[in-house]
Amino acid sequence: MTSARRAPGRVAVHLLLWGYAVVALLPLVVMLLNSLRPTSEIFTAPLRLPTSPTLHSYLKVWTDASFSTYFLNSLIVTVGAVLIGTAVSALAAYPLARHDFFGSRFLGAYFLAGLMLPIRLGLVPIFYLMDSMGLIDSLLGLTLLYAASGVPFCVFVLSAFYRSLPGELDEAARLDGAGEFRIFGQIMLPLVRPALASVTLFQFVPLWHEFLYPLVLLRSDEKFTIPRGLSQFFGEYTTDWSALFAGLVLATAPLFVLFVLATKQIIAGLTAGMSK
């Protein structure tokens, strides 16, 4: 009787989720189809299947438009920022979560305050800071900026995971003669692997598509990231929409692969602590 009552609710939930999936995937399908047709056909039949599919736009984007350079720059900046930000956050979150020392609450509140201040509000002071350090038009400067911007969120998430681990682990390790760095590296860090996967993904996605700071800080074409490079497909009078869609498909592909490879870790990270 109970299952019969729940059946309509489950059907409604499944229909709602499938409807959301269709709405979310439809723009991606349109983007993929339009990348396989010439620009002239996009204006006449943007929602139909391509009459004569071609990969010419992909070849044009990858070679003539220097997309391979933009892709490599984005990969260097984003992966470097995620690795630095995650490493610093993991080291900072551990003592904040597992030790009670003088100033720990102040430091925790300091990191938490970073979540309340959007990085875009600091555009002008960050520009002058980068200029004084000689990091304008530098991939290193952009990488360090991105890494710092993700630290508050990562510290907040990782601290919660560190606190959820039983205190007996620390005590048992210390009785065996393990030091703090060994406890952190061999015991604590492997146990928060789902959280590390989650914060890695949540950093990677927005940084991969970030446009404002590359626009402000980068000057040379050979140092442009993907969002900055794709903006050059927009002309004052004409726009190569087919090449633009091809570039968007290539830019989205790494995110799709990342989601597929890290799905289990992400789900484990988001649901950890919900059940005992």
mmCIF file of N, CA and C in Angstrom, residues 1-7:
data_model
loop_
_atom_site.group_PDB
_atom_site.id
_atom_site.type_symbol
_atom_site.label_atom_id
_atom_site.label_comp_id
_atom_site.label_asym_id
_atom_site.label_seq_id
_atom_site.Cartn_x
_atom_site.Cartn_y
_atom_site.Cartn_z
ATOM 1 N N MET A 1 0.839 -1.206 0.000
ATOM 2 C CA MET A 1 0.000 0.000 0.000
ATOM 3 C C MET A 1 0.872 1.255 0.000
ATOM 4 N N THR A 2 1.906 1.205 0.832
ATOM 5 C CA THR A 2 2.807 2.353 0.908
ATOM 6 C C THR A 2 3.545 2.560 -0.407
ATOM 7 N N SER A 3 3.992 1.450 -1.024
ATOM 8 C CA SER A 3 4.699 1.551 -2.306
ATOM 9 C C SER A 3 3.788 2.096 -3.387
ATOM 10 N N ALA A 4 2.510 1.706 -3.352
ATOM 11 C CA ALA A 4 1.561 2.194 -4.346
ATOM 12 C C ALA A 4 1.337 3.693 -4.207
ATOM 13 N N ARG A 5 1.351 4.173 -2.962
ATOM 14 C CA ARG A 5 1.176 5.609 -2.748
ATOM 15 C C ARG A 5 2.402 6.391 -3.198
ATOM 16 N N ARG A 6 3.558 5.793 -3.037
ATOM 17 C CA ARG A 6 4.786 6.497 -3.407
ATOM 18 C C ARG A 6 5.042 6.485 -4.907
ATOM 19 N N ALA A 7 4.439 5.559 -5.644
ATOM 20 C CA ALA A 7 4.712 5.419 -7.072
ATOM 21 C C ALA A 7 4.445 6.691 -7.861
#
